[in-house]
Amino acid sequence: MKKRYVYINDNDLSEDLYCDNRISNRKYTFLNFLPKNLSEQFSRFMNQYFLLIACLQLWSLITPVNPASTWGPLLFIFAVSATKEAWDDYNRYLSDKFANEKQVWVVKQGVKTHIQAQEVHVGNIVWLRENDEVPCDLVLIGTSDPQGTCYIETAALDGETDLKMRVIPSACMGLVPELLHKIKGVIECPSPDKDIRRFDANMRLFPPFIDNDLCPLTINNTLLQSCYLRNTEWACGVAVYTGNETKLGMSRGIPEPKLTAMDAMIDKLTGAIFLFQIVVVIVLGISGNVWKDSEARKQWYVLYPNEGPWYELLVIPLRFELLCSIMIPISIKVSLDLVKSMYAKFIDWDKEMYDQQTDTPALAANTAISEDLGQVEYILTDKTGTLTENRMIFKKCCINGIFYGNESGDALTDVELLNAVDSHNPDVIRFLTVMAICNTVIPMKRKSGTILYKAQSQDEDALVNAAAQLHMVFLNKNANVLEVNFNGVILKYEVLDTLEFTSDRKRMSVVVKDCQNEKIFLLSKGADETILPCASSGQQIRTLTEAVEQYAQLGLRTLCMAWRELREDEYHEWSLMFKEANSTLVDREWKLAEVCQRLEHDLVILGVSAIEDRLQDGVPETIETLRNAGINFWMLTGDKQNTAIQIALLCNFISPEPKGQLLLINGKTEDEVSRSLERVLLTMRITSSEPKDVAFVVDGWALEIALKHYRRAFTELAILSRTAICCRVTPSQKAQLVELLKSCDYRTLAIGDGGNDVRMIQTADIGVGISGREGMQAARAADYSIGKFRFLKRLILVHGRYSYNRTAFLSQYSFYKSLLICFIQILFSFISGISGTSLFNSVSLMAYNVFYTSIPVLASVLDKDLSEKTVMQNPQILFYCQAGRLLNPSTFAGWFGRSLFHAVVVFLISIHVYAYEKSEMEELAMVALSGCIWLQAFVVTMETK
């Protein structure tokens, strides 16, 4: 792994080694805009085709019309696209300029100086005041707090609105502000990356500040770019990553455009029409050359020479190629871009998708894929915060085999539990202590004297508040010293080490020293599957296992609490290993997990907590409606199996027995998973023809084995099943399941609300984020963001259907009008000696290419082929939408045949006029053509009524 060495307060070295803090999100520069934009536009076959046609028209010998008839529309369309790109890039430039020119304080030659943010270099010491924005990634070295702590708001970085505490490294403890101006040292850190949750580095200060001991650094010692300093008078840090090399800068970038099913189909149609055009050109070219040799040379007024150049045979075919080039509509791309932008605005403006409770409107971040909403076949959804409110309420608990809250329905009002607290029951007191201090919660005292808890996890917030209601009040956190008020008695604990929660460990622990008796304890909480196996050998956990199952049957979220007293020598020996693992720069997370496992064993299991997470309003109705529309649902959650099944039943994912049937895929080994998978597949094949509602349930362990060793069988199961419940899955497994369904050519939509859903959302064809209590990470990464899950019904059934049908109409219509005028030209060629003469003049063709773009655009935007009420009441209509008018071969043949019929009509009108008044033939032909086009717009629109 590459490393970077940051020399603290050494301006000469930092300016030479690394870039300055200039931020640039621009896609283009002044010099590369034209070639880069043209390269992007000509990457599409359609644009390459029209460039070829335009270049051929420059050959005066073969062009039957003025080159302006193609060059004009081509330049117009390219100019529109280039102008849009240039405007977007200019806005990015203005945003960058505003950020780069902000004023910040840095230390130069021992003196604080005011400079622009773009002039900050790696190694500079940056000073921040309260409410200042962090200009680059800093390693914190000093704060106004005597304990070396500060608070930051990371909403702009990860969407979390809760304050997070940051601490200065141990090497900088006790340094006064005057010394911070003169501090020297080196920070050894990894090369820039975009992982905002990790920073594995070491710092060494030079004498006289400290000896050469190595001080490990983590993400808790950093202030990342775009965070804000809160509730802290001042803080200072060393710049380690600047400019586009910050963690935020590395994660920026312009997302790759997604290709919709409609775009893919248009490309196929373009290719098919191109092949048809080649056939027409060959036939007409051969016929024209035969007529020229047999008839034209006999006519004295044609003035054909007896002998021509070697390429004479190519002249007539190339003329017909130019005449038939209008078969492929030159304006379709800009027309689609325009109407898709309007569809996105319709979503933004929809008041019925506005969440008044959170003041959150719907937002379409991606303007290019609205029609895919009307073709969704699979929806993969998170549970917590997506289907549920993510408002955790402590409901029940089981402590030392005693169940609390079963009779009253609420453990916090259970008389038995309150009496146990008042009588200082040791097991209950330890259980409440773990609830109160085994967390990362920050207590904030309001002006009124009450305490507000800032928690990164809603589970932790519920546990700490519940402990406070049971008289175990978490009062204060000064550096590593925690203060807890229990029935008027202040208890103090010193946090020695924190074993942080990870998705792999599924638990967190803290090592604390009781300041009253100097004893050292390990306090742990986590999922039952990771805590119960760590229980001491003689402990009976049968009652606790039953409690977990019972609470899961009620749809409650469970956590197990445990503790263990540590010997002092045992802790010191382990602490050295923990410090060594914490200082490594390679595989730090893996080594830390291994060291943590050495301590988390022989635990005394205190009990189980059960937290309720209520369903959002309208979730069951929304899922039932979308399932009736033919859309399949998969629920992907980190919760245990029974909890997920109960939520699925409440949400109408599956039907209860006997109408519904649940098939379980379990196993810890390959053989067990293989047998379970075969049994479920056999049942699925048998019941696939029956109306029974069948779903399968799989946990993360079995899923990992199935995806790795039995992918083909699991893929078959995914095709057969309409509903799946995947439990205990990790963020990477969620993304793998989306890729699995996409590999089966299904159109997928992923919806979630938390940072653990981002990979799933970005992998799916359509990503929808919910602006929930877990922050804005999912909403920022998604194509569409909504305030509540229930708005998904309107997003798909109304906006998705309208967008798809309007785009289908526009695409058909664009091809129709192009084929219509092309067929007229082909028919005319048979009475013009098959010579490649154009029926229409150049001005008419150019006006046609440009003006008639607005007709289908206007018609598609105004078209409402079925009322919203009808679609909502009859969601089965979505089947018609998914079948697709554009994808239906009979439909293709329909507008192909109509365009030929109308071409004959217009041509006959033109010939009739030609017999009486030659000069008016072209004008009347264009009038007749216009009438047919407007008539066809009306007919196609009415066909969907």
PDB file of N, CA, C and O in Angstrom, residues 889-914:
ATOM      1  N   PRO A 889     -43.861  -5.846 -31.782  1.00  0.00           N
ATOM      2  CA  PRO A 889     -43.608  -5.876 -33.240  1.00  0.00           C
ATOM      3  C   PRO A 889     -44.815  -5.468 -34.060  1.00  0.00           C
ATOM      4  O   PRO A 889     -44.676  -4.825 -35.111  1.00  0.00           O
ATOM      5  N   SER A 890     -46.019  -5.837 -33.622  1.00  0.00           N
ATOM      6  CA  SER A 890     -47.209  -5.461 -34.383  1.00  0.00           C
ATOM      7  C   SER A 890     -47.370  -3.948 -34.409  1.00  0.00           C
ATOM      8  O   SER A 890     -47.825  -3.371 -35.398  1.00  0.00           O
ATOM      9  N   THR A 891     -46.996  -3.301 -33.300  1.00  0.00           N
ATOM     10  CA  THR A 891     -47.064  -1.840 -33.264  1.00  0.00           C
ATOM     11  C   THR A 891     -46.075  -1.240 -34.258  1.00  0.00           C
ATOM     12  O   THR A 891     -46.376  -0.303 -34.985  1.00  0.00           O
ATOM     13  N   PHE A 892     -44.861  -1.815 -34.275  1.00  0.00           N
ATOM     14  CA  PHE A 892     -43.847  -1.342 -35.227  1.00  0.00           C
ATOM     15  C   PHE A 892     -44.369  -1.467 -36.653  1.00  0.00           C
ATOM     16  O   PHE A 892     -44.285  -0.529 -37.447  1.00  0.00           O
ATOM     17  N   ALA A 893     -44.937  -2.621 -36.949  1.00  0.00           N
ATOM     18  CA  ALA A 893     -45.492  -2.824 -38.297  1.00  0.00           C
ATOM     19  C   ALA A 893     -46.636  -1.862 -38.558  1.00  0.00           C
ATOM     20  O   ALA A 893     -46.843  -1.409 -39.692  1.00  0.00           O
ATOM     21  N   GLY A 894     -47.383  -1.524 -37.492  1.00  0.00           N
ATOM     22  CA  GLY A 894     -48.515  -0.618 -37.653  1.00  0.00           C
ATOM     23  C   GLY A 894     -48.089   0.755 -38.111  1.00  0.00           C
ATOM     24  O   GLY A 894     -48.579   1.256 -39.129  1.00  0.00           O
ATOM     25  N   TRP A 895     -47.152   1.391 -37.381  1.00  0.00           N
ATOM     26  CA  TRP A 895     -46.796   2.741 -37.811  1.00  0.00           C
ATOM     27  C   TRP A 895     -45.912   2.735 -39.052  1.00  0.00           C
ATOM     28  O   TRP A 895     -45.862   3.689 -39.810  1.00  0.00           O
ATOM     29  N   PHE A 896     -45.234   1.612 -39.297  1.00  0.00           N
ATOM     30  CA  PHE A 896     -44.477   1.480 -40.547  1.00  0.00           C
ATOM     31  C   PHE A 896     -45.446   1.451 -41.734  1.00  0.00           C
ATOM     32  O   PHE A 896     -45.254   2.142 -42.745  1.00  0.00           O
ATOM     33  N   GLY A 897     -46.530   0.644 -41.582  1.00  0.00           N
ATOM     34  CA  GLY A 897     -47.513   0.554 -42.664  1.00  0.00           C
ATOM     35  C   GLY A 897     -48.290   1.841 -42.851  1.00  0.00           C
ATOM     36  O   GLY A 897     -48.580   2.248 -43.986  1.00  0.00           O
ATOM     37  N   ARG A 898     -48.642   2.499 -41.720  1.00  0.00           N
ATOM     38  CA  ARG A 898     -49.392   3.759 -41.843  1.00  0.00           C
ATOM     39  C   ARG A 898     -48.566   4.827 -42.545  1.00  0.00           C
ATOM     40  O   ARG A 898     -49.080   5.618 -43.329  1.00  0.00           O
ATOM     41  N   SER A 899     -47.270   4.866 -42.230  1.00  0.00           N
ATOM     42  CA  SER A 899     -46.428   5.873 -42.878  1.00  0.00           C
ATOM     43  C   SER A 899     -46.355   5.629 -44.384  1.00  0.00           C
ATOM     44  O   SER A 899     -46.377   6.576 -45.176  1.00  0.00           O
ATOM     45  N   LEU A 900     -46.314   4.360 -44.801  1.00  0.00           N
ATOM     46  CA  LEU A 900     -46.300   4.051 -46.231  1.00  0.00           C
ATOM     47  C   LEU A 900     -47.629   4.431 -46.887  1.00  0.00           C
ATOM     48  O   LEU A 900     -47.660   5.026 -47.971  1.00  0.00           O
ATOM     49  N   PHE A 901     -48.745   4.134 -46.208  1.00  0.00           N
ATOM     50  CA  PHE A 901     -50.073   4.472 -46.745  1.00  0.00           C
ATOM     51  C   PHE A 901     -50.221   5.983 -46.891  1.00  0.00           C
ATOM     52  O   PHE A 901     -50.667   6.484 -47.925  1.00  0.00           O
ATOM     53  N   HIS A 902     -49.845   6.723 -45.851  1.00  0.00           N
ATOM     54  CA  HIS A 902     -49.970   8.179 -45.923  1.00  0.00           C
ATOM     55  C   HIS A 902     -49.034   8.756 -46.980  1.00  0.00           C
ATOM     56  O   HIS A 902     -49.351   9.772 -47.612  1.00  0.00           O
ATOM     57  N   ALA A 903     -47.897   8.125 -47.179  1.00  0.00           N
ATOM     58  CA  ALA A 903     -46.968   8.589 -48.203  1.00  0.00           C
ATOM     59  C   ALA A 903     -47.596   8.470 -49.586  1.00  0.00           C
ATOM     60  O   ALA A 903     -47.470   9.366 -50.431  1.00  0.00           O
ATOM     61  N   VAL A 904     -48.281   7.353 -49.806  1.00  0.00           N
ATOM     62  CA  VAL A 904     -48.971   7.171 -51.089  1.00  0.00           C
ATOM     63  C   VAL A 904     -50.036   8.238 -51.284  1.00  0.00           C
ATOM     64  O   VAL A 904     -50.176   8.832 -52.371  1.00  0.00           O
ATOM     65  N   VAL A 905     -50.806   8.534 -50.213  1.00  0.00           N
ATOM     66  CA  VAL A 905     -51.859   9.553 -50.294  1.00  0.00           C
ATOM     67  C   VAL A 905     -51.269  10.906 -50.663  1.00  0.00           C
ATOM     68  O   VAL A 905     -51.739  11.601 -51.579  1.00  0.00           O
ATOM     69  N   VAL A 906     -50.244  11.294 -49.917  1.00  0.00           N
ATOM     70  CA  VAL A 906     -49.625  12.603 -50.177  1.00  0.00           C
ATOM     71  C   VAL A 906     -49.022  12.639 -51.574  1.00  0.00           C
ATOM     72  O   VAL A 906     -49.113  13.651 -52.288  1.00  0.00           O
ATOM     73  N   PHE A 907     -48.402  11.539 -51.973  1.00  0.00           N
ATOM     74  CA  PHE A 907     -47.789  11.513 -53.297  1.00  0.00           C
ATOM     75  C   PHE A 907     -48.835  11.654 -54.406  1.00  0.00           C
ATOM     76  O   PHE A 907     -48.634  12.391 -55.384  1.00  0.00           O
ATOM     77  N   LEU A 908     -49.965  10.969 -54.262  1.00  0.00           N
ATOM     78  CA  LEU A 908     -51.018  11.079 -55.271  1.00  0.00           C
ATOM     79  C   LEU A 908     -51.572  12.495 -55.341  1.00  0.00           C
ATOM     80  O   LEU A 908     -51.864  13.022 -56.428  1.00  0.00           O
ATOM     81  N   ILE A 909     -51.726  13.151 -54.166  1.00  0.00           N
ATOM     82  CA  ILE A 909     -52.174  14.547 -54.160  1.00  0.00           C
ATOM     83  C   ILE A 909     -51.166  15.417 -54.903  1.00  0.00           C
ATOM     84  O   ILE A 909     -51.516  16.283 -55.709  1.00  0.00           O
ATOM     85  N   SER A 910     -49.894  15.141 -54.663  1.00  0.00           N
ATOM     86  CA  SER A 910     -48.839  15.948 -55.285  1.00  0.00           C
ATOM     87  C   SER A 910     -48.849  15.786 -56.807  1.00  0.00           C
ATOM     88  O   SER A 910     -48.734  16.761 -57.554  1.00  0.00           O
ATOM     89  N   ILE A 911     -49.012  14.543 -57.266  1.00  0.00           N
ATOM     90  CA  ILE A 911     -49.033  14.291 -58.701  1.00  0.00           C
ATOM     91  C   ILE A 911     -50.255  14.935 -59.342  1.00  0.00           C
ATOM     92  O   ILE A 911     -50.190  15.502 -60.440  1.00  0.00           O
ATOM     93  N   HIS A 912     -51.385  14.869 -58.638  1.00  0.00           N
ATOM     94  CA  HIS A 912     -52.603  15.479 -59.167  1.00  0.00           C
ATOM     95  C   HIS A 912     -52.405  16.985 -59.344  1.00  0.00           C
ATOM     96  O   HIS A 912     -52.785  17.568 -60.374  1.00  0.00           O
ATOM     97  N   VAL A 913     -51.827  17.635 -58.366  1.00  0.00           N
ATOM     98  CA  VAL A 913     -51.568  19.074 -58.467  1.00  0.00           C
ATOM     99  C   VAL A 913     -50.532  19.341 -59.549  1.00  0.00           C
ATOM    100  O   VAL A 913     -50.611  20.324 -60.302  1.00  0.00           O
ATOM    101  N   TYR A 914     -49.544  18.445 -59.661  1.00  0.00           N
ATOM    102  CA  TYR A 914     -48.471  18.620 -60.628  1.00  0.00           C
ATOM    103  C   TYR A 914     -49.026  18.696 -62.056  1.00  0.00           C
ATOM    104  O   TYR A 914     -48.504  19.414 -62.901  1.00  0.00           O
TER     105      TYR A 914
END
